[in-house]
Tab-separated table of C-alpha atoms in Angstrom:
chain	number	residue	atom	x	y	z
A	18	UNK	CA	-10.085	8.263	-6.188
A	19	UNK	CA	-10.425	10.735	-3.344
A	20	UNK	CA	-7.213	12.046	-2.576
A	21	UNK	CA	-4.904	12.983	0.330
A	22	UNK	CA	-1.593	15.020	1.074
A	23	UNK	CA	1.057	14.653	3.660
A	24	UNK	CA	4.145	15.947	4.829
A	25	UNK	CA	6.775	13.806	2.975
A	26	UNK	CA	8.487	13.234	6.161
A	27	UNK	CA	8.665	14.389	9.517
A	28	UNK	CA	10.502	14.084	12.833
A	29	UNK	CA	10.139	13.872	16.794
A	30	UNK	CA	12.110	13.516	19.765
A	31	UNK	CA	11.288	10.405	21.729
A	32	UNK	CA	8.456	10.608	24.583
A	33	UNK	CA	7.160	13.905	22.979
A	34	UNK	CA	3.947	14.105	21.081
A	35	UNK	CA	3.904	13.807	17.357
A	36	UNK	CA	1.285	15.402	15.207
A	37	UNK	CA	0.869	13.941	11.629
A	38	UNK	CA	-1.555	16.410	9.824
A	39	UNK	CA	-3.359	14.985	6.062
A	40	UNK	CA	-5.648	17.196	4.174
A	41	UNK	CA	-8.696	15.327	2.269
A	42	UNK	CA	-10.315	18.574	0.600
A	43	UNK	CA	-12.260	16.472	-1.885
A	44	UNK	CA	-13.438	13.985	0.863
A	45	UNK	CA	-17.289	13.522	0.916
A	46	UNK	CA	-19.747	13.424	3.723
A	47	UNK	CA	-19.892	9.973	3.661
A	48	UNK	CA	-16.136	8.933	3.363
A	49	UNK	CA	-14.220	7.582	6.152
A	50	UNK	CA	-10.869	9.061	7.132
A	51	UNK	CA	-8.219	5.895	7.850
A	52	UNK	CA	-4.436	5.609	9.417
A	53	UNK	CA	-2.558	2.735	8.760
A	54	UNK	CA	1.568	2.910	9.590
A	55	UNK	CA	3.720	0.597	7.786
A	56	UNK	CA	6.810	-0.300	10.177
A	57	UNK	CA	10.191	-1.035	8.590
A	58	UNK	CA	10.408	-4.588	6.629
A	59	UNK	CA	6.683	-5.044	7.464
A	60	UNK	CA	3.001	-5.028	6.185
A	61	UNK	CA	0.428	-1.689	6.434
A	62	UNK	CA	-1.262	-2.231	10.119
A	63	UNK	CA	-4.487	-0.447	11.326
A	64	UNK	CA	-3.778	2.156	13.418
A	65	UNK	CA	-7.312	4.496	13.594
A	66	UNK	CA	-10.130	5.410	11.812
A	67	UNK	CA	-13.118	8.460	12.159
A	68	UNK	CA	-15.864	10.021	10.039
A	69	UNK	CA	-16.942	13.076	12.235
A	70	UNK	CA	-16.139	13.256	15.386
A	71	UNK	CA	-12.323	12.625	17.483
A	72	UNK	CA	-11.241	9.387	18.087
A	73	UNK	CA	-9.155	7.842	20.383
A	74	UNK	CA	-7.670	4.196	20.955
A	75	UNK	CA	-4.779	2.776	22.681
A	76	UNK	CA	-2.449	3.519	19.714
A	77	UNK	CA	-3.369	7.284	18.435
A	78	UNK	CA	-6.114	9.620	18.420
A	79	UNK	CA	-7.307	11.372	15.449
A	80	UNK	CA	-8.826	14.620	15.836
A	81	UNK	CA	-10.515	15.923	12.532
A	82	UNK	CA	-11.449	19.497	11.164
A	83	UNK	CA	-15.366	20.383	11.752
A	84	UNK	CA	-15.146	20.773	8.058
A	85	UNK	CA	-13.588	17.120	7.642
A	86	UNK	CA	-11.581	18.840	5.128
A	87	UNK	CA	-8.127	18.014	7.152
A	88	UNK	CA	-7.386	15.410	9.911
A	89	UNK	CA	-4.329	15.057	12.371
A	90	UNK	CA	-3.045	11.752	13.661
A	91	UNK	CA	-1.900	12.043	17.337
A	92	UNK	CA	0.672	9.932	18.953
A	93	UNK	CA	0.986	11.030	22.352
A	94	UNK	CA	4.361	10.397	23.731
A	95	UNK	CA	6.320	8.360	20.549
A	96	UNK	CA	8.944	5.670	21.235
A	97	UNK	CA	11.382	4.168	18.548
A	98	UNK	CA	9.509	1.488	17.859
A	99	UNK	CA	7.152	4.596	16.298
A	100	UNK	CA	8.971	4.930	13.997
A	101	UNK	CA	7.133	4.130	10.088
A	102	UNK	CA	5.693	5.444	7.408
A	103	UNK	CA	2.033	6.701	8.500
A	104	UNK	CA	-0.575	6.582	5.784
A	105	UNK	CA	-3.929	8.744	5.537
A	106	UNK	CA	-6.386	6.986	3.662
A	107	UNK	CA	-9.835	8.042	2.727
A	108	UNK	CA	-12.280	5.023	2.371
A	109	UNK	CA	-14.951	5.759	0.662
A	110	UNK	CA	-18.076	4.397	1.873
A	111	UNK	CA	-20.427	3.430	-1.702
A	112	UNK	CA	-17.794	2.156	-3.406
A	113	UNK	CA	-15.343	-1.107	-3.328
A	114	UNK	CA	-13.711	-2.458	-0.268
A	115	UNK	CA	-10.192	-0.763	-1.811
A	116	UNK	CA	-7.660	1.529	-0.478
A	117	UNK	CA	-5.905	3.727	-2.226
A	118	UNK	CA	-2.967	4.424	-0.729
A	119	UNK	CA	-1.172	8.264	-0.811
A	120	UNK	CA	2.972	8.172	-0.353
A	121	UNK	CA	2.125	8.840	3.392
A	122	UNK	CA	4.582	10.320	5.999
A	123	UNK	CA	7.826	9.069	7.123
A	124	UNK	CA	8.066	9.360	11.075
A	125	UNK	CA	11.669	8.979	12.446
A	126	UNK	CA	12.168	9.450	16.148
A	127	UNK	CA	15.495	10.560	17.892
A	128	UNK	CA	16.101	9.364	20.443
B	8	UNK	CA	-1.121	-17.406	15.342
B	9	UNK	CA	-0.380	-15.293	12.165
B	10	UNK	CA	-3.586	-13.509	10.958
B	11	UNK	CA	-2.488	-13.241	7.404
B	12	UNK	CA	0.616	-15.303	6.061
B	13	UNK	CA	2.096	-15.057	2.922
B	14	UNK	CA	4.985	-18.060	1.201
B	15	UNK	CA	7.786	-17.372	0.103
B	16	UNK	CA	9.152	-14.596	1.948
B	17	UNK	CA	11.352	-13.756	-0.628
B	18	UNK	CA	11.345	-15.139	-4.157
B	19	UNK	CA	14.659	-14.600	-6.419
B	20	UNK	CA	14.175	-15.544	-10.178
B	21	UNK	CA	14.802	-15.103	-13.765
B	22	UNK	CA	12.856	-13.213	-16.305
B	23	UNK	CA	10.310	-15.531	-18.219
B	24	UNK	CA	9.827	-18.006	-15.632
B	25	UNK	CA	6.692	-18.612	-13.845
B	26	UNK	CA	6.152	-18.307	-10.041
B	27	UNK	CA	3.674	-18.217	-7.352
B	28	UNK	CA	2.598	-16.492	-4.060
B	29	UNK	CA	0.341	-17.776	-1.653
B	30	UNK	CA	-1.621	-16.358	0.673
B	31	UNK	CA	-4.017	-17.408	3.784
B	32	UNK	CA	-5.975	-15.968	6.398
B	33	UNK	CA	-7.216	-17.742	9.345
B	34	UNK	CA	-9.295	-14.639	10.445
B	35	UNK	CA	-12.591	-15.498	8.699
B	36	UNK	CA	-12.556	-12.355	6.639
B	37	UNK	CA	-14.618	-12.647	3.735
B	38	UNK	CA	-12.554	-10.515	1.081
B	39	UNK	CA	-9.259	-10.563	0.058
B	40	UNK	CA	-6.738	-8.742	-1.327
B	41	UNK	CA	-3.200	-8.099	-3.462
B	42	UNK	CA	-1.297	-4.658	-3.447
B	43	UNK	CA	2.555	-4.525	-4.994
B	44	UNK	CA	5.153	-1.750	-3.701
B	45	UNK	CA	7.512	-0.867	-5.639
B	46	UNK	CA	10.910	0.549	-5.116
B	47	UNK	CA	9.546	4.022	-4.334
B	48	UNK	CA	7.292	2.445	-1.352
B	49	UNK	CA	3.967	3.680	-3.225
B	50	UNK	CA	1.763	1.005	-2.526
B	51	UNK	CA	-0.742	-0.235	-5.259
B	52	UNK	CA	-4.330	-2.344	-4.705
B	53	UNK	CA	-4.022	-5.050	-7.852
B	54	UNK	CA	-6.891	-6.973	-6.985
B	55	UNK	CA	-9.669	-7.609	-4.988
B	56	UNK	CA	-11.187	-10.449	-4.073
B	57	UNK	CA	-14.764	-11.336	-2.326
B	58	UNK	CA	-15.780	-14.955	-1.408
B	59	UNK	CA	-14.091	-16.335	-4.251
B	60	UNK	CA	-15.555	-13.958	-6.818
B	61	UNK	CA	-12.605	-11.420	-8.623
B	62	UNK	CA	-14.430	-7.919	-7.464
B	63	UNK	CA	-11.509	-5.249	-8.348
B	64	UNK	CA	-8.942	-5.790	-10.989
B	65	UNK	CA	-6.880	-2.366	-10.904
B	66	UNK	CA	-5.576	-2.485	-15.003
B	67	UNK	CA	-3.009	-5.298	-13.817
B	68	UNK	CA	-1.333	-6.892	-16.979
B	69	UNK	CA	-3.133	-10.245	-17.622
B	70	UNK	CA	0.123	-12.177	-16.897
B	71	UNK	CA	-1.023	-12.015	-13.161
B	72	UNK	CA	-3.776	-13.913	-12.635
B	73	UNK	CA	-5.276	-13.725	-8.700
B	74	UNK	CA	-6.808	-17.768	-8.185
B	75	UNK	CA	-8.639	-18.420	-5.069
B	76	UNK	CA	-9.592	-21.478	-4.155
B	77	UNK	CA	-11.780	-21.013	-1.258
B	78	UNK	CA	-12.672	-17.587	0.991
B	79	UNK	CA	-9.252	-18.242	3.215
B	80	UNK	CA	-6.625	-18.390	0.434
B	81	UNK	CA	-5.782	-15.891	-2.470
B	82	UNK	CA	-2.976	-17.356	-4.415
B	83	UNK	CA	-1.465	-15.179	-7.074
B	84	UNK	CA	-0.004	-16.968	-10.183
B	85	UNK	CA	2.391	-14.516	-12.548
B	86	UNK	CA	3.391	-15.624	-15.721
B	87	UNK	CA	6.590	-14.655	-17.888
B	88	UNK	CA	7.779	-12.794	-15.063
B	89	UNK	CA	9.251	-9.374	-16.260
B	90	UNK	CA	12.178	-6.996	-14.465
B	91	UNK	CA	9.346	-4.466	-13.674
B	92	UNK	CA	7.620	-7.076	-11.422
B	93	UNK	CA	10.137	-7.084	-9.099
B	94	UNK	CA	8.829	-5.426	-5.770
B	95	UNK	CA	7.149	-6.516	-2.421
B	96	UNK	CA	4.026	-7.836	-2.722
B	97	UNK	CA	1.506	-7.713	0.095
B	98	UNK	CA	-1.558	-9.905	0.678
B	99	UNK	CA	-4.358	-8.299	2.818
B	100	UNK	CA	-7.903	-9.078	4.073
B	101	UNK	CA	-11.270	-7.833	5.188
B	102	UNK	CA	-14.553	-8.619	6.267
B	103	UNK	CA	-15.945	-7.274	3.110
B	104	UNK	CA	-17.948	-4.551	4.744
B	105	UNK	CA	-19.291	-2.413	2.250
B	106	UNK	CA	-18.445	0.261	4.738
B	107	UNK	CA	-16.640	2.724	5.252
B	108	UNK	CA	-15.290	1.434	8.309
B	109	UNK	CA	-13.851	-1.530	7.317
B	110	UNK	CA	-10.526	-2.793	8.416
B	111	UNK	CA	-7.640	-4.802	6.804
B	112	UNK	CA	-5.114	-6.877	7.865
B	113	UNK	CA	-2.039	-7.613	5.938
B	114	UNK	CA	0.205	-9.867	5.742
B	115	UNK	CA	4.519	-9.697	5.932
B	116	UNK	CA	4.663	-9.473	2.034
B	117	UNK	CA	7.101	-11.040	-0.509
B	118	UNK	CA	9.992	-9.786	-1.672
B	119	UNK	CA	10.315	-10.424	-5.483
B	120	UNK	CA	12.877	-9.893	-7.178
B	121	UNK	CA	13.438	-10.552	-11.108
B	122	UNK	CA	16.887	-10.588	-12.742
């Protein structure tokens, strides 16, 4: 399984930007580099997903290392309702539809 | 209109019995999936599911057995239910890209607990 770390935990003051950084130093040039967040009491949602280049949608933007090797996971002003575990998954492309989920990151936000 | 529901939200039992968790998605996804969390939030893929047909089985004992009885439900059936099953259980799906950029959507989860 292709494998990521992240910060155990982390925190941010509301409206201020939060940076989640993962590292993927086995990932492969095909492999796709995934965020999910899994709010309190809830299921894993989508969040964002890249292979090469940044990304942005209404949620997040990822920005990822020119060597792919490590990825960051942008929220750009965070609110409470932020707060969640935020997983970085690498999906790779030639195998199974699976994820294999890392312990991710746990986000709290003070207010 | 939920995407991805899952029944019972919570299931409280004893060891030995039987019980089920169902699962349906209304999204037209073509594969389906089961992941358990445990206590220590890791969260786990257990099986893997593609128009019907069983595609990943991730070394899950062979009292859980995944039935699905057509491309919108994945039902999972676990038998002599043991203390170490008890955790949340989550039901996902996808359109079964084999891609790299597929998406899935999960469900609220179960909550089992076994005393």
């Amino acid at each position: 399984d292709a494998k990521t770390t992240q910060p155990n935990s982390m925190e941010s003051n509301e409206e201020e930007p939060v940076h989640l950084p993962c590292n993927h130093s086995t990932i492969s040039g095909t492999d796709y580099i995934h965020w999910y967040r899994q709010l309190p009491s809830q299921g894993p949602e989508y969040v964002i997903h890249g292979l090469t280049s940044n990304v942005n949608n209404r949620m997040a933007s990822l920005a990822i290392a020119e060597d792919r090797k490590s990825s960051t996971l942008i929220l750009h002003r965070a609110t409470l309702r932020d707060a969640a575990v935020y997983y970085c998954i690498l999906r790779v492309s030639n195998t199974g539809n699976q994820f294999y989920f890392g312990t991710g990151t746990s986000l709290t936000v003070i207010p | 209109d939920t995407a991805v529901s899952q029944t019972p939200k919570y299931l409280v039992t004893q060891m030995g019995n039987d019980k089920s968790i169902k699962c349906e998605q209304n999204l037209g996804h073509d594969t389906m999936y089961w992941y358990k969390q445990d206590s220590k939030k890791f969260l786990k893929i257990m099986f893997s599911y593609n128009n019907k047909e069983l595609i990943i089985n991730e070394t899950v004992p062979n009292r859980f057995s995944p039935k699905s009885p057509d491309k919108a439900h994945l039902n999972l059936h676990i038998n002599s239910l043991e203390l170490g099953d008890s955790a949340v259980y989550f039901c996902a799906s996808s359109q079964g890209l084999a891609r790299g950029t597929d998406t899935q959507y999960f469900g609220p989860g179960t909550r089992l607990t076994v005393l």
